[in-house]
CSV table of C-alpha atoms (C1' of nucleotides) in Angstrom, one decimal:
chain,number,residue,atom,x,y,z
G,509,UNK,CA,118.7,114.2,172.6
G,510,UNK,CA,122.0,113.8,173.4
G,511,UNK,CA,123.6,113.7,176.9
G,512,UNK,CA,127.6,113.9,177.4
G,513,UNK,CA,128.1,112.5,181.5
G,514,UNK,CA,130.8,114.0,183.7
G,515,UNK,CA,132.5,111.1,185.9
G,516,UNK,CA,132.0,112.7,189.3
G,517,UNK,CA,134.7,111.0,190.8
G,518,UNK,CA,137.3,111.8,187.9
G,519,UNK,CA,136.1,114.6,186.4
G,520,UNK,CA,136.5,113.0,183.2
G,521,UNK,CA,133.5,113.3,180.3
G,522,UNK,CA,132.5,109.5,179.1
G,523,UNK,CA,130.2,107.9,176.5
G,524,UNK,CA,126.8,110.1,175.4
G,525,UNK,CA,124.1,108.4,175.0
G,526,UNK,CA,120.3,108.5,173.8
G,527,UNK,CA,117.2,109.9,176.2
G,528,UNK,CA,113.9,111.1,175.4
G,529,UNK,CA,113.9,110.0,171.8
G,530,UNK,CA,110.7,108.0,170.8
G,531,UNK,CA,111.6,104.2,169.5
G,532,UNK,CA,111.2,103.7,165.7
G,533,UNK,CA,109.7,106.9,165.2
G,534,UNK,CA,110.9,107.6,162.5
G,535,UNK,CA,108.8,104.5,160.7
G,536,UNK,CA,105.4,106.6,161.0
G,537,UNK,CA,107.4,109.6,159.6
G,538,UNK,CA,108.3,107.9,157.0
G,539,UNK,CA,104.8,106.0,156.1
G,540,UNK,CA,103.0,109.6,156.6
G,541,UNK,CA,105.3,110.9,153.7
G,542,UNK,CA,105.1,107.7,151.6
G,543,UNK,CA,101.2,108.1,151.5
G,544,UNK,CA,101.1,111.7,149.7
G,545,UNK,CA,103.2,109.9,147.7
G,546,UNK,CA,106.2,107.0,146.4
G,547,UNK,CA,109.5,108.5,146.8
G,548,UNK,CA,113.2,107.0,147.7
G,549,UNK,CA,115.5,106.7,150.5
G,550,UNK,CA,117.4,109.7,149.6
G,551,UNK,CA,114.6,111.6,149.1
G,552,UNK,CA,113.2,110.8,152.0
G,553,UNK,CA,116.1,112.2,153.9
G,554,UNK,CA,115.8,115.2,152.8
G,555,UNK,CA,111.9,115.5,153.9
G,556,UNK,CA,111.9,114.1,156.9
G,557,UNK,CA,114.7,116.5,158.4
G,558,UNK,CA,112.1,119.1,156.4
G,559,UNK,CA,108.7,118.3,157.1
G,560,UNK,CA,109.6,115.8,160.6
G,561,UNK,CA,111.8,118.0,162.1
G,562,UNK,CA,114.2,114.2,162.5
G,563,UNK,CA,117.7,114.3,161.8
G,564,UNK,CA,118.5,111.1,160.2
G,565,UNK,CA,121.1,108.2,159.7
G,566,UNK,CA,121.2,108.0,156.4
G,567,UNK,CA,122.7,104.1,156.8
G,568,UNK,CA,120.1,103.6,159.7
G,569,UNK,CA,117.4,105.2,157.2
G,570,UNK,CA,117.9,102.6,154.2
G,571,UNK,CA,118.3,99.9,156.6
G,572,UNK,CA,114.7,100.5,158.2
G,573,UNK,CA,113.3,100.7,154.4
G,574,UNK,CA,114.4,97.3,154.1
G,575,UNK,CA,112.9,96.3,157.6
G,576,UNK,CA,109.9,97.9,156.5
G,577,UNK,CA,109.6,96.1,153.3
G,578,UNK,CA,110.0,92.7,155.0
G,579,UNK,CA,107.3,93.4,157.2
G,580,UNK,CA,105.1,94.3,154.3
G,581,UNK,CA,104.3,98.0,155.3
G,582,UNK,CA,106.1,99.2,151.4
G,583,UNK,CA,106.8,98.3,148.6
G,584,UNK,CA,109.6,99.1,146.1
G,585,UNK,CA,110.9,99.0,142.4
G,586,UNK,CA,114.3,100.4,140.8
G,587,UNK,CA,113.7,103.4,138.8
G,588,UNK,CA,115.8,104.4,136.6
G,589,UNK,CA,117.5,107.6,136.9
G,590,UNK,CA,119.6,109.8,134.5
G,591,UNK,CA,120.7,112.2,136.6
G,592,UNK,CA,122.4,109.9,139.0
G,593,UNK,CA,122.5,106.4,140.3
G,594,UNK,CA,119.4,104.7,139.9
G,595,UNK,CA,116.7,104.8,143.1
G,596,UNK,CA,114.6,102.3,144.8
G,597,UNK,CA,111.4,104.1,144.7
G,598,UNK,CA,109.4,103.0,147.8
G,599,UNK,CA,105.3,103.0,147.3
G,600,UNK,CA,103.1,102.7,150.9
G,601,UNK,CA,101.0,99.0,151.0
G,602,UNK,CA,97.6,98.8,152.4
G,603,UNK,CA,99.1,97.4,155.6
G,604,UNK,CA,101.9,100.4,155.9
G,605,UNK,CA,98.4,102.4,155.6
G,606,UNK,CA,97.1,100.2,158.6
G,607,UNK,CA,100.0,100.6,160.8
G,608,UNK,CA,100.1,104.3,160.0
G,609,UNK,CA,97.1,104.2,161.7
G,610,UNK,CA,98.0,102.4,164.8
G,611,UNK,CA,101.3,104.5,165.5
G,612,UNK,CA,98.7,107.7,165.5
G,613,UNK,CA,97.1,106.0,168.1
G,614,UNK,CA,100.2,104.8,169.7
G,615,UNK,CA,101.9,108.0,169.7
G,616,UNK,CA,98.8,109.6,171.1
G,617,UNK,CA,98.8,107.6,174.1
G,618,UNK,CA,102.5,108.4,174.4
G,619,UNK,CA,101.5,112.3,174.2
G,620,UNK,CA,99.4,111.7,177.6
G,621,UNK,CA,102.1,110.3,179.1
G,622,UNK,CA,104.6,112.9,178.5
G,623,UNK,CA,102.2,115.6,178.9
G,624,UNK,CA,101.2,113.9,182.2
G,625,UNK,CA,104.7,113.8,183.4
G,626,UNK,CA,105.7,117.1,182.6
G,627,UNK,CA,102.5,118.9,184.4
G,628,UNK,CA,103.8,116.9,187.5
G,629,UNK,CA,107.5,118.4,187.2
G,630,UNK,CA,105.5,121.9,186.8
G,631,UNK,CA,103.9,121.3,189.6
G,632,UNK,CA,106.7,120.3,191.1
G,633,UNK,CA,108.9,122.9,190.4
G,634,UNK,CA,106.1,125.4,191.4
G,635,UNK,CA,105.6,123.6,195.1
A,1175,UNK,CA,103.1,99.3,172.9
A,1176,UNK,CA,103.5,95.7,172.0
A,1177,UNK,CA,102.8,95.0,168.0
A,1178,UNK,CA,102.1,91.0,166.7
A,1179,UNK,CA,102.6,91.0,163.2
A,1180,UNK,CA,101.3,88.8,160.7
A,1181,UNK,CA,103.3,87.3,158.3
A,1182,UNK,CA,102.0,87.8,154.4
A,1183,UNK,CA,102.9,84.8,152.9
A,1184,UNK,CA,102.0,82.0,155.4
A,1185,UNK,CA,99.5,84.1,157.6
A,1186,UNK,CA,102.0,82.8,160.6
A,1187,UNK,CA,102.1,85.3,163.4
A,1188,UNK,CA,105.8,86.7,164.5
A,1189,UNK,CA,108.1,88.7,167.0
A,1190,UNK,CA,106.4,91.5,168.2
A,1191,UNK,CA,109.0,94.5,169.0
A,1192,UNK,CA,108.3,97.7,170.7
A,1193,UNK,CA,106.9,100.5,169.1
A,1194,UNK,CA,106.1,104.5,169.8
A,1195,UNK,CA,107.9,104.4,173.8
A,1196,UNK,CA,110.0,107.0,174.8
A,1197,UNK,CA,113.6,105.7,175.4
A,1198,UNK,CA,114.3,106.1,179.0
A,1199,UNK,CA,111.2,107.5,180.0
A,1200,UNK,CA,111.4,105.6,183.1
A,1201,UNK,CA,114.7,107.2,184.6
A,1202,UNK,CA,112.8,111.1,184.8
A,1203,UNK,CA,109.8,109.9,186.1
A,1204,UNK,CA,111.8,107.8,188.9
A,1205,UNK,CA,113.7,111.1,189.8
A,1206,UNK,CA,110.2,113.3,189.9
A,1207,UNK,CA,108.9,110.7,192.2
A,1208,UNK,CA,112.0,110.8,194.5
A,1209,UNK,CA,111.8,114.6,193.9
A,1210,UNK,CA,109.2,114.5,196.6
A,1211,UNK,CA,110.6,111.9,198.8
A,1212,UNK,CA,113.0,109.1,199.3
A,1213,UNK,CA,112.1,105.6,198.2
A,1214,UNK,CA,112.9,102.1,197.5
A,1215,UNK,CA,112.7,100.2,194.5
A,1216,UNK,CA,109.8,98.0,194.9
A,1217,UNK,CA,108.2,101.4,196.4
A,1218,UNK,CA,108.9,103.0,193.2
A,1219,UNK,CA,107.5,100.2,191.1
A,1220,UNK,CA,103.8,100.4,192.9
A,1221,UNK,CA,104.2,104.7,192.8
A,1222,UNK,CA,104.9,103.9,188.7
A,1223,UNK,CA,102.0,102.6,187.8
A,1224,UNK,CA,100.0,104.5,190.0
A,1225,UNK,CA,101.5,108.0,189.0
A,1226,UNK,CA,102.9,107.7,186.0
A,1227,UNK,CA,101.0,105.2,183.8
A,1228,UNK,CA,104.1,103.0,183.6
A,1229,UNK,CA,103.9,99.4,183.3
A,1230,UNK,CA,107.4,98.7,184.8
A,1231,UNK,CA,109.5,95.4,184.3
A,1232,UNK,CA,111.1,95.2,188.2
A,1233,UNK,CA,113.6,93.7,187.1
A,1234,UNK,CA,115.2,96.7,184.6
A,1235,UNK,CA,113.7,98.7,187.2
A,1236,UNK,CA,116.1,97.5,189.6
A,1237,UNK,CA,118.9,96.9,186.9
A,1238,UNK,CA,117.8,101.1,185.5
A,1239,UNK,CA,118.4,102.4,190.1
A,1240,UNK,CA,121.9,100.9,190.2
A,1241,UNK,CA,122.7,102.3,186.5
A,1242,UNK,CA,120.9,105.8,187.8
A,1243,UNK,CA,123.5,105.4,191.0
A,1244,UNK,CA,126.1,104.9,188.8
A,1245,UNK,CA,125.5,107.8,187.0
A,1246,UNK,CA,125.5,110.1,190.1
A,1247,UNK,CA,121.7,110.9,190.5
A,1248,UNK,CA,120.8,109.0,192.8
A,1249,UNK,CA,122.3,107.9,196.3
A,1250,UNK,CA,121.3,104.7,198.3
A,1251,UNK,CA,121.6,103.0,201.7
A,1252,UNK,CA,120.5,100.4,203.1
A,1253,UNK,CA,117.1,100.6,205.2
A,1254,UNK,CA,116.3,98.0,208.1
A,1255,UNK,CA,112.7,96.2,207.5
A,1256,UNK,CA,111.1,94.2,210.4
A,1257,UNK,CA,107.9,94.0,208.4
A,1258,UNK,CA,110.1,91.9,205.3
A,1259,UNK,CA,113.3,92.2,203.5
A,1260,UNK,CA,115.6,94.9,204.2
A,1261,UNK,CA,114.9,97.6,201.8
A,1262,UNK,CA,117.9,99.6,199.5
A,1263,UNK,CA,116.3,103.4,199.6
A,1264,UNK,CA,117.4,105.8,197.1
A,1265,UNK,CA,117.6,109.5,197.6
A,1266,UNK,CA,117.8,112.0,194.8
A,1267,UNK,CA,120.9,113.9,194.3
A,1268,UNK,CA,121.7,117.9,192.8
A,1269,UNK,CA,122.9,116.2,189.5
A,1270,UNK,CA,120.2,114.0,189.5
A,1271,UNK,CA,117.9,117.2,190.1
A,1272,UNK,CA,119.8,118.6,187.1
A,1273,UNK,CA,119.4,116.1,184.6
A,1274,UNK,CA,115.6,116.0,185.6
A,1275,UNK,CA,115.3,119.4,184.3
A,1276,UNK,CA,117.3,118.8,181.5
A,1277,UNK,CA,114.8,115.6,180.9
A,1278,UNK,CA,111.6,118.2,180.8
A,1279,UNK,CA,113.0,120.4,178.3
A,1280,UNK,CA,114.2,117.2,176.2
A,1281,UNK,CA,110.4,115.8,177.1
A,1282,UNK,CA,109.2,119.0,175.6
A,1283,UNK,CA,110.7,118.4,172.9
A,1284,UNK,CA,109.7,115.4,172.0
A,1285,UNK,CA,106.1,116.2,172.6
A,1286,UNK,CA,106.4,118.7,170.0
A,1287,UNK,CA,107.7,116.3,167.9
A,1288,UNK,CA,105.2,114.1,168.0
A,1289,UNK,CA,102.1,117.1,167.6
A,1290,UNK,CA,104.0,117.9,164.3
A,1291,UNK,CA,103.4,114.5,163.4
A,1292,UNK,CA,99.9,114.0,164.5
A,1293,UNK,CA,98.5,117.1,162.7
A,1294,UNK,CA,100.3,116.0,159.7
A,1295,UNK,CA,98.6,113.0,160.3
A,1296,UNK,CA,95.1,114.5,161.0
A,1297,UNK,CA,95.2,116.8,158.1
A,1298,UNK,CA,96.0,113.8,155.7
A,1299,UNK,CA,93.4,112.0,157.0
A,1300,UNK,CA,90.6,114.7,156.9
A,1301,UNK,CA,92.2,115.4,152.8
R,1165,DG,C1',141.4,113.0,136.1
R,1166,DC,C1',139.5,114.8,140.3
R,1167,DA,C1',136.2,116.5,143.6
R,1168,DC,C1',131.5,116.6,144.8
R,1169,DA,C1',126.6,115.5,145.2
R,1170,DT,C1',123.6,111.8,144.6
R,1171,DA,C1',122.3,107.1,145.9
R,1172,DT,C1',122.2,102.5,148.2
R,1173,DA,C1',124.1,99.3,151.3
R,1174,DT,C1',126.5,96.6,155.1
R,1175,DG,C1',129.8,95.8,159.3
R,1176,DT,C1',130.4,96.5,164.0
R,1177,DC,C1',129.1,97.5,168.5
R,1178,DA,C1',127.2,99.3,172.9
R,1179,DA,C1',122.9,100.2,175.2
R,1180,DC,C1',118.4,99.1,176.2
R,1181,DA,C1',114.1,96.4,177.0
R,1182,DT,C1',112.3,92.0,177.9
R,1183,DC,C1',111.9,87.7,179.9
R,1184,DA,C1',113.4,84.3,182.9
R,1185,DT,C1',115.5,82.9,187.0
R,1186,DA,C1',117.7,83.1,191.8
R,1187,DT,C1',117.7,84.4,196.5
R,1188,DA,C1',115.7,85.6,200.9
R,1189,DG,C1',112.7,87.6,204.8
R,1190,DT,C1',108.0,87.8,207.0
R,1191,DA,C1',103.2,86.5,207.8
R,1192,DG,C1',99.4,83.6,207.6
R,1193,DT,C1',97.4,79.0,206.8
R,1194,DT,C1',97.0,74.0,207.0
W,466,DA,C1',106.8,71.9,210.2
W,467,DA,C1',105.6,72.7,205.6
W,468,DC,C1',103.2,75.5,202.3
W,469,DT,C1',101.9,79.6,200.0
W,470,DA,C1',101.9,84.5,199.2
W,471,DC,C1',103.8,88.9,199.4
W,472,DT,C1',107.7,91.8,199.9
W,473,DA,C1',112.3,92.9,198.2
W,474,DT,C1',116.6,92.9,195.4
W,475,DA,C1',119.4,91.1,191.9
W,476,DT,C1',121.5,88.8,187.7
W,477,DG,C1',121.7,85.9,183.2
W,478,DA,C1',120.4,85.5,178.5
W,479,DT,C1',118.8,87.4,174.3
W,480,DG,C1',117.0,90.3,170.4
W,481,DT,C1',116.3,95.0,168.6
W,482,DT,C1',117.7,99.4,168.0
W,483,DG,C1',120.6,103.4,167.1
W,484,DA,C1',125.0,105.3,166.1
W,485,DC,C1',129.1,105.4,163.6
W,486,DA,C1',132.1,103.9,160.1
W,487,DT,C1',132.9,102.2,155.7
W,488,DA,C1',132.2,100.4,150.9
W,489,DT,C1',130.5,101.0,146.2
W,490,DA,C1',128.8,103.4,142.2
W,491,DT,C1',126.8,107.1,139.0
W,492,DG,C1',126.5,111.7,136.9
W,493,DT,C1',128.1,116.8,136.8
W,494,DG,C1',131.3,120.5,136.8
W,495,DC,C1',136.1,122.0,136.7
DNA sequence: GCACATATATGTCAACATCATATAGTAGTT
DNA sequence: AACTACTATATGATGTTGACATATATGTGC
């Protein structure tokens, strides 16, 4: 989400930034995709905004493939490509399959959270 | 969540980084506990962990108050304590009461976010 | 030759989270 | 009087992330 801030003092609208997003997300998204099956960074744009509902960086989006490799969750190879410029074609590791596993749980303990936040502003809001 | 990972060549164990938190996710629940009542940092930090499930650092708790301040939703004075240190108390303002709700609605999103993924997730699993 | 979509990659920078450290008042204990 | 512990606020240092901009290159259609 993003918030623009009015300067109360000046009236004047300064820097935006981020709130409510959930760090690295987009990792799990990516790993969840990569395990029905190898695919490339390009490619990968496209599903996630489909299938994850994420709007991505594109730049942001290669550079986390790369994290991702060095930390041993994928793998990839150069494929050729007649069509267009060649791809790195990114295939999920037995560890990307592990930590897949550990965001699920992650994320679900991040669920509670939220959800037990937001039934306090409802009740809140209802008081 | 706190990650350790494990390197794959020489088995040596590295930087853990965050994972799966919700950016911010301190500031709205800060402003749904001062919803019901004024309070003071250290205050806050012990209603946290009770209410909220939040583990809180107090010192970018502290450092997150004077950013909040600065951003116009919340208001502080100083308190007089004869049982300790005199205490800075922080009082919730209409934008602040604004950007709380604004907070829910991004929370919401975010939760629903985070389903999409997890029944993706499930129904891979169960394939 | 040019624009456009595809495709990968890096430079820069501000904001945030984390950890450590500094300071100080009050109360209880030795 | 010195100490320890708890309460209370605050800042310094640092690494990671996310956002935005920019660079480079290939193939297709006009």
């Amino acid at each position: 989400m993003m918030l623009t801030y009015m300067c109360r003092t000046c009236g004047c609208s300064f820097r935006s930034r981020n709130f409510g997003t959930v760090e690295r997300f987009v990792e799990p998204c990516i790993l969840l995709l990569l395990s029905k099956g190898s695919s490339h960074g390009y490619g990968l744009m496209e599903d996630l905004e489909k299938h994850c509902g994420e709007k991505v960086d594109i730049g942001d989006l290669y550079r986390t493939l790369r994290r991702m490799e060095r930390d041993g969750w994928v793998e990839s190879d150069w494929e050729k490509n007649d069509a267009g410029p060649d791809r790195r074609t990114y295939t999920i590791t037995r560890e990307g399959k592990d930590f897949l596993k550990s965001a699920a749980s992650s994320l679900t303990r991040t669920d509670k959270l939220i959800h037990r936040f937001l039934e306090g502003y409802q009740k809140n809001q209802s008081a």
